[in-house]
Coordinates of C-alpha atoms and ligand atoms in Angstrom, one line a residue:
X165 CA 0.0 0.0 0.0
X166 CA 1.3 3.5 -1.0
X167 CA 2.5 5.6 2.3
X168 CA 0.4 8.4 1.5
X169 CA -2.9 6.8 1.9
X170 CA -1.5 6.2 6.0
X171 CA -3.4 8.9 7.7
X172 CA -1.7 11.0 10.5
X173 CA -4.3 8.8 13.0
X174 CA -5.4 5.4 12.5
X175 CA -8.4 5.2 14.5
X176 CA -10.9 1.8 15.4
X177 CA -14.6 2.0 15.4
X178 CA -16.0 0.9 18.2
X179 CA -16.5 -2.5 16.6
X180 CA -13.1 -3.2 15.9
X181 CA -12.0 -2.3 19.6
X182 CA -10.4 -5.6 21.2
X183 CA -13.4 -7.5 23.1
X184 CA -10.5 -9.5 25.3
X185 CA -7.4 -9.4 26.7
X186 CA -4.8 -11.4 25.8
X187 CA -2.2 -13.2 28.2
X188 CA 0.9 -13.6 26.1
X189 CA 1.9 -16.4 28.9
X190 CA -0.1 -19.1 27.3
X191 CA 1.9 -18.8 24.7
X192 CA 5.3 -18.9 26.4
X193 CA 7.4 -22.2 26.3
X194 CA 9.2 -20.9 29.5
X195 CA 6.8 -19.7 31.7
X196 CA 7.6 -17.0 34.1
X197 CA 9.0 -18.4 37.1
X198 CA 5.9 -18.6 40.3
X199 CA 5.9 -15.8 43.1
X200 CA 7.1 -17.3 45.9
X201 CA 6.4 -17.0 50.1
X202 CA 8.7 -15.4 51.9
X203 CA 8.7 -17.9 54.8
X204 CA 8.4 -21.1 53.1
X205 CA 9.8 -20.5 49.4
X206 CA 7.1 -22.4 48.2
X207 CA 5.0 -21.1 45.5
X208 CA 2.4 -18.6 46.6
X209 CA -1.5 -20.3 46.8
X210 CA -4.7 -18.9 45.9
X211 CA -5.6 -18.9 49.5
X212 CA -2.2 -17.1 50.3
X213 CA -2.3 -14.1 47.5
X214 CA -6.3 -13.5 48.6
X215 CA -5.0 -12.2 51.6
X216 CA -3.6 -9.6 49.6
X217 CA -5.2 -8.9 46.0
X218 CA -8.7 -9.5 45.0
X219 CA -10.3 -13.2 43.9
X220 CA -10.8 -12.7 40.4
X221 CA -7.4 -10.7 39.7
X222 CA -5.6 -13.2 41.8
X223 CA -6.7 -16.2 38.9
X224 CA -5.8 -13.6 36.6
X225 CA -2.6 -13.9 38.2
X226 CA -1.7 -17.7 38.5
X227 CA -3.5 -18.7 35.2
X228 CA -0.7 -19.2 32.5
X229 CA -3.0 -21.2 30.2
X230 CA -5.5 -19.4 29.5
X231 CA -4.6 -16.8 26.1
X232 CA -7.6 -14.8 26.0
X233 CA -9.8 -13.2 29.1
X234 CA -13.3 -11.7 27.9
X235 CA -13.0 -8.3 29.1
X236 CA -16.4 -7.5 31.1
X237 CA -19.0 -5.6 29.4
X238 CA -19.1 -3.0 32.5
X239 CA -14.7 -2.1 31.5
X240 CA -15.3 -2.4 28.0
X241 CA -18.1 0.4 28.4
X242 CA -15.6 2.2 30.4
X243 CA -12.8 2.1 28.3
X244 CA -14.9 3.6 25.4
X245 CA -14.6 7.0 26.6
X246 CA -11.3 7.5 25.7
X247 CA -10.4 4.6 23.8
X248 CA -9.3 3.7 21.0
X249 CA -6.5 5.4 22.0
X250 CA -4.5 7.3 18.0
X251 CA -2.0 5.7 17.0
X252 CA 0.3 8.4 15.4
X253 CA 2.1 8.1 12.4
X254 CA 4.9 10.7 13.3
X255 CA 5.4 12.3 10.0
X256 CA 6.6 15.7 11.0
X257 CA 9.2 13.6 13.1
X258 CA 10.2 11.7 10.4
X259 CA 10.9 15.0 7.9
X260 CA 12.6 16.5 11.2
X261 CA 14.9 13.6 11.2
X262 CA 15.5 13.3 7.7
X263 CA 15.6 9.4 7.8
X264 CA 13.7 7.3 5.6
X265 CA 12.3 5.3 8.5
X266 CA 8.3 5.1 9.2
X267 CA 7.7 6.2 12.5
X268 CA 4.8 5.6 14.8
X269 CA 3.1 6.2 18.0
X270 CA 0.7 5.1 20.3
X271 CA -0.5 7.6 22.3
X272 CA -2.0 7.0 26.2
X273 CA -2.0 10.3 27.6
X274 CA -5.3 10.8 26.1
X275 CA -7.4 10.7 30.0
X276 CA -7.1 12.6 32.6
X277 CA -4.7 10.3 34.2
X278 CA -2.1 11.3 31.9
X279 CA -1.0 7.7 31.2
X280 CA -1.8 3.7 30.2
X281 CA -2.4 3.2 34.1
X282 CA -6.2 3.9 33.8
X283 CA -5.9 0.7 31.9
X284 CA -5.6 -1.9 34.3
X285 CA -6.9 0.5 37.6
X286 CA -10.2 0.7 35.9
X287 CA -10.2 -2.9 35.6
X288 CA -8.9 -3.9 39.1
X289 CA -11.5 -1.2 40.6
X290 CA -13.8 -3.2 38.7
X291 CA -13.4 -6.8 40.2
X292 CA -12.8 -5.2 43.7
X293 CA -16.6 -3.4 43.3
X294 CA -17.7 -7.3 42.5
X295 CA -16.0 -9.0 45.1
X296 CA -18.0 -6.6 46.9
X297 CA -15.0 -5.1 48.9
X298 CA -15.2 -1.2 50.6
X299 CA -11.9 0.1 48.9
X300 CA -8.3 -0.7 48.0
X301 CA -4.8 0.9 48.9
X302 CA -1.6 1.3 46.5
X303 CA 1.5 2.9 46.0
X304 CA 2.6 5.5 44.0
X305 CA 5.6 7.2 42.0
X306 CA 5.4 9.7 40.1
X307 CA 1.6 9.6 40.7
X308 CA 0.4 8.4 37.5
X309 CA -1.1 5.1 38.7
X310 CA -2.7 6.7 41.8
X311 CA -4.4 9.3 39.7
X312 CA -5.7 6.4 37.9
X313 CA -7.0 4.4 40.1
X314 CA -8.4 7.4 42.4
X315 CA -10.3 7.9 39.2
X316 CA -11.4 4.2 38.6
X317 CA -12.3 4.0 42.4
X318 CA -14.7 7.3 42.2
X319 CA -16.3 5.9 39.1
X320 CA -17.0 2.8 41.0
X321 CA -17.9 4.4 44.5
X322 CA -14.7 2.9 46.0
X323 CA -12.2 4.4 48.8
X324 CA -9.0 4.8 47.9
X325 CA -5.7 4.9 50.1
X326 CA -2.5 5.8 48.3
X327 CA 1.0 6.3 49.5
X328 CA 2.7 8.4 47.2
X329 CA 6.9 8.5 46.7
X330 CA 8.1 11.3 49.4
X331 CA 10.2 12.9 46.6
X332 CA 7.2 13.3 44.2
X333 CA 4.8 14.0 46.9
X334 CA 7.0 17.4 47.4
X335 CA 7.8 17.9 43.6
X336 CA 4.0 17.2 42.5
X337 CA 1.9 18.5 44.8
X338 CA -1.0 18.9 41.6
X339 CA -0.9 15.3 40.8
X340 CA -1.7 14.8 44.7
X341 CA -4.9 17.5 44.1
X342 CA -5.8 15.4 41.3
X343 CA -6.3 12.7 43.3
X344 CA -8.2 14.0 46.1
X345 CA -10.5 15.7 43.5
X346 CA -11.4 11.9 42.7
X347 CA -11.8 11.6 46.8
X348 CA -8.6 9.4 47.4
X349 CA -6.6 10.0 50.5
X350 CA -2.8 10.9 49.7
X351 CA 0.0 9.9 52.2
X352 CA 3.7 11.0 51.5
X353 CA 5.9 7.3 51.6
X354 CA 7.9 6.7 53.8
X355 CA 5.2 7.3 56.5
X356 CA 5.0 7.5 60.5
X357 CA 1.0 5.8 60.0
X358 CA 2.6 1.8 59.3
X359 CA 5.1 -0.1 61.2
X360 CA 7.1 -1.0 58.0
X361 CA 7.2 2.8 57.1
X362 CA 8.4 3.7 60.8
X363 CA 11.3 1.1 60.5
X364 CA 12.4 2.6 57.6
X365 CA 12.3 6.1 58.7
X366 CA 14.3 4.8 61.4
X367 CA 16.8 3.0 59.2
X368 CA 17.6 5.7 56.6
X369 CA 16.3 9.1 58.2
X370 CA 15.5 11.8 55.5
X371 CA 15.1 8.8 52.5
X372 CA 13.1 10.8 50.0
X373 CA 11.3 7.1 49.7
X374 CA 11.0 4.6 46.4
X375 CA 8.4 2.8 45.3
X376 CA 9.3 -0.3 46.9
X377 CA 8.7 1.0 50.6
X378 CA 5.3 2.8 49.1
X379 CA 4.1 -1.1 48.4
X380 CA 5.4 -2.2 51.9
X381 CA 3.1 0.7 53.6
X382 CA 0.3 -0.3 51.1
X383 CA 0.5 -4.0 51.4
X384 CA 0.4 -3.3 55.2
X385 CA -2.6 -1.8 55.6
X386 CA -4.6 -3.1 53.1
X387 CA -3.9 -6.7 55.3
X388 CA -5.0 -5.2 58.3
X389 CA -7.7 -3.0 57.5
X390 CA -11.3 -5.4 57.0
X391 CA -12.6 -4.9 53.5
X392 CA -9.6 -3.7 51.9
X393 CA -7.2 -5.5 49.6
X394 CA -4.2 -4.3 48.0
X395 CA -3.6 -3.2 44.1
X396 CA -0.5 -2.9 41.8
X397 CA -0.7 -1.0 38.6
X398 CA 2.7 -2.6 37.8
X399 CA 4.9 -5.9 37.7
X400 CA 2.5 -8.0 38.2
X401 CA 0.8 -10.5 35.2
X402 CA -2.6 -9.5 36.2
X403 CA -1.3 -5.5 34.8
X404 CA 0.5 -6.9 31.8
X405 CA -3.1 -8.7 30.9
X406 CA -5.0 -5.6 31.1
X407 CA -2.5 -3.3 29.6
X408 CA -2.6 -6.0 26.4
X409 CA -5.4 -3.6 25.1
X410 CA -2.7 -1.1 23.8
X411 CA -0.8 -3.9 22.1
X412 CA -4.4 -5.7 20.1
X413 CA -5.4 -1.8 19.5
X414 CA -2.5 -1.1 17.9
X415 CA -1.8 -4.3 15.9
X416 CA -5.7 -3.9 14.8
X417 CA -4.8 -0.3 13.3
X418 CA -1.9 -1.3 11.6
X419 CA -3.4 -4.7 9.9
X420 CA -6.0 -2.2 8.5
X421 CA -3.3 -0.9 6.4
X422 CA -0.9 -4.2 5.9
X423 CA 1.4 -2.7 8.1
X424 CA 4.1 -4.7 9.7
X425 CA 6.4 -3.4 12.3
X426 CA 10.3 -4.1 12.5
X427 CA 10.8 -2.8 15.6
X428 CA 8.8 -2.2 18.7
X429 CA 10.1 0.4 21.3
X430 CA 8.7 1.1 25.1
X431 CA 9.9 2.5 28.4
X432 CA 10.3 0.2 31.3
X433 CA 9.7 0.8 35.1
X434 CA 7.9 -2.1 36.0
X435 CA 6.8 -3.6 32.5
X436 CA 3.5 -2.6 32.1
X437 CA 3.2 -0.5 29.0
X438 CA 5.7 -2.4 27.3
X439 CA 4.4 -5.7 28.1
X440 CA 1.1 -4.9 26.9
X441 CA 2.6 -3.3 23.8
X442 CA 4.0 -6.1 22.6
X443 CA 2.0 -9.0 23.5
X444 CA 0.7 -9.6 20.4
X445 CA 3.7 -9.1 18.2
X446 CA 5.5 -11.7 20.6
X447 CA 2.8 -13.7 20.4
X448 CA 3.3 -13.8 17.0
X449 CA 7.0 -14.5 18.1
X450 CA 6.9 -17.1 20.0
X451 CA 4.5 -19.0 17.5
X452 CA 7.2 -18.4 15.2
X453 CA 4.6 -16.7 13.0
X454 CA 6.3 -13.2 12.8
X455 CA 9.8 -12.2 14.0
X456 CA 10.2 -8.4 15.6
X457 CA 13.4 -6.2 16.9
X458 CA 11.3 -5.5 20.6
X459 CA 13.5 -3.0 22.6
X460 CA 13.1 -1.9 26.4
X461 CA 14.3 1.8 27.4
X462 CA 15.3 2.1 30.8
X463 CA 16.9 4.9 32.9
X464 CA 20.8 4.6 33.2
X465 CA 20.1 5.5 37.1
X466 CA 17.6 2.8 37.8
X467 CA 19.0 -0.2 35.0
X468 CA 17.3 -3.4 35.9
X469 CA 17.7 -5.0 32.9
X470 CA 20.7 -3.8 31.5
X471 CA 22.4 -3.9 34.9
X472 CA 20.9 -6.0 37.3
X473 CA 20.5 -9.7 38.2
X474 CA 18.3 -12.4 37.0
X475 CA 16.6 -13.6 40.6
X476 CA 14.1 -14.0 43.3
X477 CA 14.0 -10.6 45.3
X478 CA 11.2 -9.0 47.3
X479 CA 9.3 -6.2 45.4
X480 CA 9.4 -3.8 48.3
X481 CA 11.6 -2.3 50.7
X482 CA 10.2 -4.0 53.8
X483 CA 10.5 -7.9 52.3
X484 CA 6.8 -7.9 53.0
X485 CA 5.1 -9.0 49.8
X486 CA 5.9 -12.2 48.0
X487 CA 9.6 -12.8 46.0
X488 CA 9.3 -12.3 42.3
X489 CA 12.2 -14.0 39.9
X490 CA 13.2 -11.1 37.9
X491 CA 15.7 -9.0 36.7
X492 CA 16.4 -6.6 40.1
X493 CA 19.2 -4.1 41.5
X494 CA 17.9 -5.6 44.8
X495 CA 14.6 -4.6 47.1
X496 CA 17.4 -2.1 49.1
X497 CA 18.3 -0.2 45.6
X498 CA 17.3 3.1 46.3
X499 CA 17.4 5.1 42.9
X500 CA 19.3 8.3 42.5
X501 CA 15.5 11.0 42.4
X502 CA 15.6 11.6 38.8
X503 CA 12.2 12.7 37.2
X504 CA 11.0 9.3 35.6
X505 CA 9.8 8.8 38.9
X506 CA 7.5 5.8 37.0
X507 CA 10.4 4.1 36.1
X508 CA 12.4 4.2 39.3
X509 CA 11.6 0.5 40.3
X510 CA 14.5 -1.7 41.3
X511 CA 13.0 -5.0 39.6
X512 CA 11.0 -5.7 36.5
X513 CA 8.2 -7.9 35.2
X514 CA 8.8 -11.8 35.3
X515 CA 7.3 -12.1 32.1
X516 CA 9.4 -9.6 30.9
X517 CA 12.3 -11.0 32.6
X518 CA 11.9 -14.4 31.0
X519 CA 11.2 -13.5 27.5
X520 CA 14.7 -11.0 28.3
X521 CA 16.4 -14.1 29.7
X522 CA 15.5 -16.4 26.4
X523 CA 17.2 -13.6 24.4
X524 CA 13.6 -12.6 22.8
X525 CA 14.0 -9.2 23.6
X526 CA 16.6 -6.4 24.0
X527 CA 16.8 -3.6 26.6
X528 CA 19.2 -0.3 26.4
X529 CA 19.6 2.3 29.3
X530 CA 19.9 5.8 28.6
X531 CA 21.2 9.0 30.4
X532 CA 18.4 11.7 31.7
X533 CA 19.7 14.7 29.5
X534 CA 19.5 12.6 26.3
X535 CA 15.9 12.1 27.2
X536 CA 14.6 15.1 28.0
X537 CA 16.7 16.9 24.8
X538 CA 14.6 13.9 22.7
X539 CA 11.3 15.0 24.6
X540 CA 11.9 18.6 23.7
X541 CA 12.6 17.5 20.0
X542 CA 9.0 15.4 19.7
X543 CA 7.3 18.3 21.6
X544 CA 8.8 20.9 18.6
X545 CA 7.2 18.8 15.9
X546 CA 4.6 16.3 17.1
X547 CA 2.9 18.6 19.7
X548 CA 2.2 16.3 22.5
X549 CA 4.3 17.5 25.8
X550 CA 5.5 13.8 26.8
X551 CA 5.5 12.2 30.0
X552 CA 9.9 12.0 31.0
X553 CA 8.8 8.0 31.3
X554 CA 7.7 7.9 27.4
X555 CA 10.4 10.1 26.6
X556 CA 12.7 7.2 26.9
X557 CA 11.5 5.4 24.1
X558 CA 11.5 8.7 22.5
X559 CA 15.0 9.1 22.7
X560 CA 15.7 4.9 21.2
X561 CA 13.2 6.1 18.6
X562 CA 15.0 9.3 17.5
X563 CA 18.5 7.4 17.5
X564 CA 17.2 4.6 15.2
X565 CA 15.6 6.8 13.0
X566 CA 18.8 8.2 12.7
X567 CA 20.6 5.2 12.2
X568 CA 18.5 4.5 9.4
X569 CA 19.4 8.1 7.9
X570 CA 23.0 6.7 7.5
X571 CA 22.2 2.7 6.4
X572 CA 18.9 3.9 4.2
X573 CA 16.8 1.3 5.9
X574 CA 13.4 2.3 5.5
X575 CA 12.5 0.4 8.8
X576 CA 9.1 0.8 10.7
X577 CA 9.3 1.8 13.9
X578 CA 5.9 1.8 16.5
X579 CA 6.8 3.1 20.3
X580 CA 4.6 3.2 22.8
X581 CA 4.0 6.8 24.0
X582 CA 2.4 6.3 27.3
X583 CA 1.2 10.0 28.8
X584 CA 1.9 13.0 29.0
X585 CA 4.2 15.0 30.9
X586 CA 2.2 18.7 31.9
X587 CA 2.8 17.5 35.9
X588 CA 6.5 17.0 35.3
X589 CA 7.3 21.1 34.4
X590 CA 9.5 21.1 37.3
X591 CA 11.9 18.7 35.3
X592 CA 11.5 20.7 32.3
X593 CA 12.5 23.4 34.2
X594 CA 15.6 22.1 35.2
X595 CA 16.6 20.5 31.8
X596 CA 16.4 24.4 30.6
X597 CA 18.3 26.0 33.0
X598 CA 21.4 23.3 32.4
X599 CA 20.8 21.9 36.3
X600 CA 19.6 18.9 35.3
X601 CA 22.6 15.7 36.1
X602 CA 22.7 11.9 35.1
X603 CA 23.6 10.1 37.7
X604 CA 24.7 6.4 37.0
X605 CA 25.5 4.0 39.7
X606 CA 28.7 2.8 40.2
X607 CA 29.5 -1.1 39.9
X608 CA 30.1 -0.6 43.3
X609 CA 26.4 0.5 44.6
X610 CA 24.6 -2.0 42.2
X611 CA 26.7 -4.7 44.3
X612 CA 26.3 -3.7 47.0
X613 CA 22.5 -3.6 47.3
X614 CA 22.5 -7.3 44.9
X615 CA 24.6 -8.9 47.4
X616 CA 21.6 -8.6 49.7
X617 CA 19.0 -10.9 47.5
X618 CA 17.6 -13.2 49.6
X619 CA 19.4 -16.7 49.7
X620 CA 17.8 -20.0 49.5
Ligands
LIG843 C1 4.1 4.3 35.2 C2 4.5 4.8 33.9 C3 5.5 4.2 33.2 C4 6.2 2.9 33.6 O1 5.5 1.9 34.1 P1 5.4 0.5 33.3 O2 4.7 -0.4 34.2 O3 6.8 0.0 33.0 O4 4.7 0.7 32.1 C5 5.8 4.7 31.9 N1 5.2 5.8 31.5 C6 4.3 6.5 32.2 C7 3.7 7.7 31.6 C8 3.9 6.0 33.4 O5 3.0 6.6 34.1

């Protein structure tokens, strides 16, 4: 087909939008390895993870069979108000560039949540409202996913605790308004209100907090507060599920026009975005139906797959929840506070660990400044302010566009662009005045904090 019949947006009618999800772990040869108990090592049960996360999300969780969930009629409803979300094809980008690749994104900063998160947190508001529950508590970073759910929870007459990351509770104080406009209650992380926040305050006085001690406080209350469980708009396979919507959306716009992808580019905090992204193109994969290039962007300050080691670790600070086999810098890693406070999480996705272990994906870590100068580049010509997360796989974009430029390859690129960045100014502003730094850990640090995985 000729390129100039590809609009600037492919849209899908509301009868082309995906009616399920699709969990890319049936198709897996190596399945991701089980969570585990702390105390006995032995694969988490039903019974066990109830405790903590709601009944239906928890199947969601262990089933690795199962490729496609029907998604209620109640979310899909939902996620009609501001989905499909466009996928973009970036021309003014590509004539910025001068390259001769095809360049498109898919755009999830089009809610008032700013991001993908809404996602999965309308969903898991969803089956918490079933299970007939009186509200949930989380974590957040940057404040994405607790604007999110906040909104989720109001549309579903749900309370809603969050503990939000000290260091962006202090540099986004609007995302924190944002949520208690949705009537969520806001808690800067580490806190004095949990023990496990209190025992970290103690240890390291002054820690402007991480995400992992957030889920510690979280975890903690939701256990011991009746009719409250606990909910993670990262990591975990029940997210990666939900988030497959981007992934079918966007492989049902392209095989509209008989477009196939070479390469497939997203950020990476906890895997969420990217595992969704890609499901069905590494479905295809793993059939052996389609090959892809699929690339993860990380931070250089936080680099868990580029950096860190491939093993059970807790997935917070206080070695609380259950241990995860994944590629980690270790529960104690406390990232440098850089401003992709969404991707300052010390371990990553099993899933995405796996299919990263069995060489079926790649992952690159790049420097703060060479982010936000590729953010400021997509802003000049594309319009959209990004989110710093998204920028990431703006900046792998960019530089493989302009690799093409020099071999001629007219390679097609899709990224995920996962929100927008209008609560991250503060960044901005530092980027402008020159005072922003990249900090990378030394071989030393990322030792350091490894040589503390738990041993068994
Ligand atoms: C949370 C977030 C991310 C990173 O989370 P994943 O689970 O890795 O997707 C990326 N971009 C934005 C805008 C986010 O809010």
């Amino acid at each position: 087909m000729s390129d100039k019949k590809i609009p600037y947006k492919i849209y899908l009618d509301e009868e082309e939008m995906p009616k399920s999800w699709y969990n890319l772990r049936a198709d897996m040869k190596n399945k991701p390895a089980p969570l585990l108990n702390p105390a006995t090592h032995q694969p988490m049960t039903k019974e066990e993870l109830s405790a903590v996360f709601c009944e239906e999300l928890v199947n969601q969780e262990l089933d690795e069979t199962t490729a496609n969930f029907e998604i209620p009629e109640e979310i899909r409803n939902f996620y009609k108000m501001y989905r499909p979300s466009p996928l973009v094809r970036a021309y003014c980008l590509e004539e910025k560039l001068k390259t001769p690749a095809k360049i498109y994104y898919k755009f999830e900063g089009n809610n008032t949540s700013g991001s993908h998160k809404l996602n999965s947190a309308i969903a898991q508001a969803y089956y918490a409202k079933k299970q007939g529950l009186k509200g949930v508590t989380t974590e957040t970073g940057a404040g994405q996913w607790g604007t999110a759910l906040s909104m989720a929870c109001s549309y579903f007459d749900l309370d809603c605790k969050v503990f939000m990351v000290k260091v962006s509770y202090e540099q986004k104080p609007f995302r924190r308004e944002v949520m208690r406009t949705y009537g969520a209650s806001v808690t800067p992380s580490p806190s004095e209100i949990t023990e496990v926040g209190r025992k970290i305050l103690a240890k390291y006085p002054g820690t402007t907090g991480s995400l992992g001690c957030a889920i510690s406080e979280a975890v903690e209350v939701a256990t011991h507060t009746e009719g409250y469980r606990y909910v993670l708009g990262s990591v975990l396979n029940q997210v990666l599920l939900h988030q497959s919507i981007i992934g079918l959306e966007t492989k049902a716009a392209l095989d509209k026009y008989g477009i196939k992808p070479d390469m497939i580019i997203g950020c990476a905090g906890g895997g969420s975005n990217l595992g969704g992204l890609i499901a069905p193109f590494m479905g295809e994969k793993l059939r052996g139906e389609a090959d892809y290039d699929i690339l993860a962007v990380e931070p250089e300050s936080c680099p868990s797959f580029t950096r860190g080691t491939y093993a059970y670790d807790f997935c917070d600070t206080g070695m609380i929840c259950p241990l995860a086999k994944m590629y980690t810098l270790g529960s104690g890693y406390i990232p440098a506070p850089t401003h992709a406070g969404g991707l300052r999480f010390h371990g990553m996705s099993s899933t995405l660990s796996q299919l990263y272990d069995d060489g079926l994906m790649r992952a690159l870590a790049v420097p703060q400044t060479k982010v936000f100068e590729a953010a400021e580049q997509f802003a000049r010509c594309e319009g959209i302010l990004p989110a710093p997360e998204s920028s990431h796989a703006i900046r792998a974009a960019i530089d493989e566009a302009l690799r093409c430029k020099e071999t001629g390859e007219e390679k097609t690129i899709v990224f995920g662009l996962t929100g927008t960045g209008y609560f991250d100014m503060y960044a901005y502003e530092k980027f402008h005045d020159g005072k922003m730094d990249d900090y990378v850990p030394t071989d030393e640090e990322i030792a350091a904090s490894v040589a503390q995985l738990p041993k068994f």
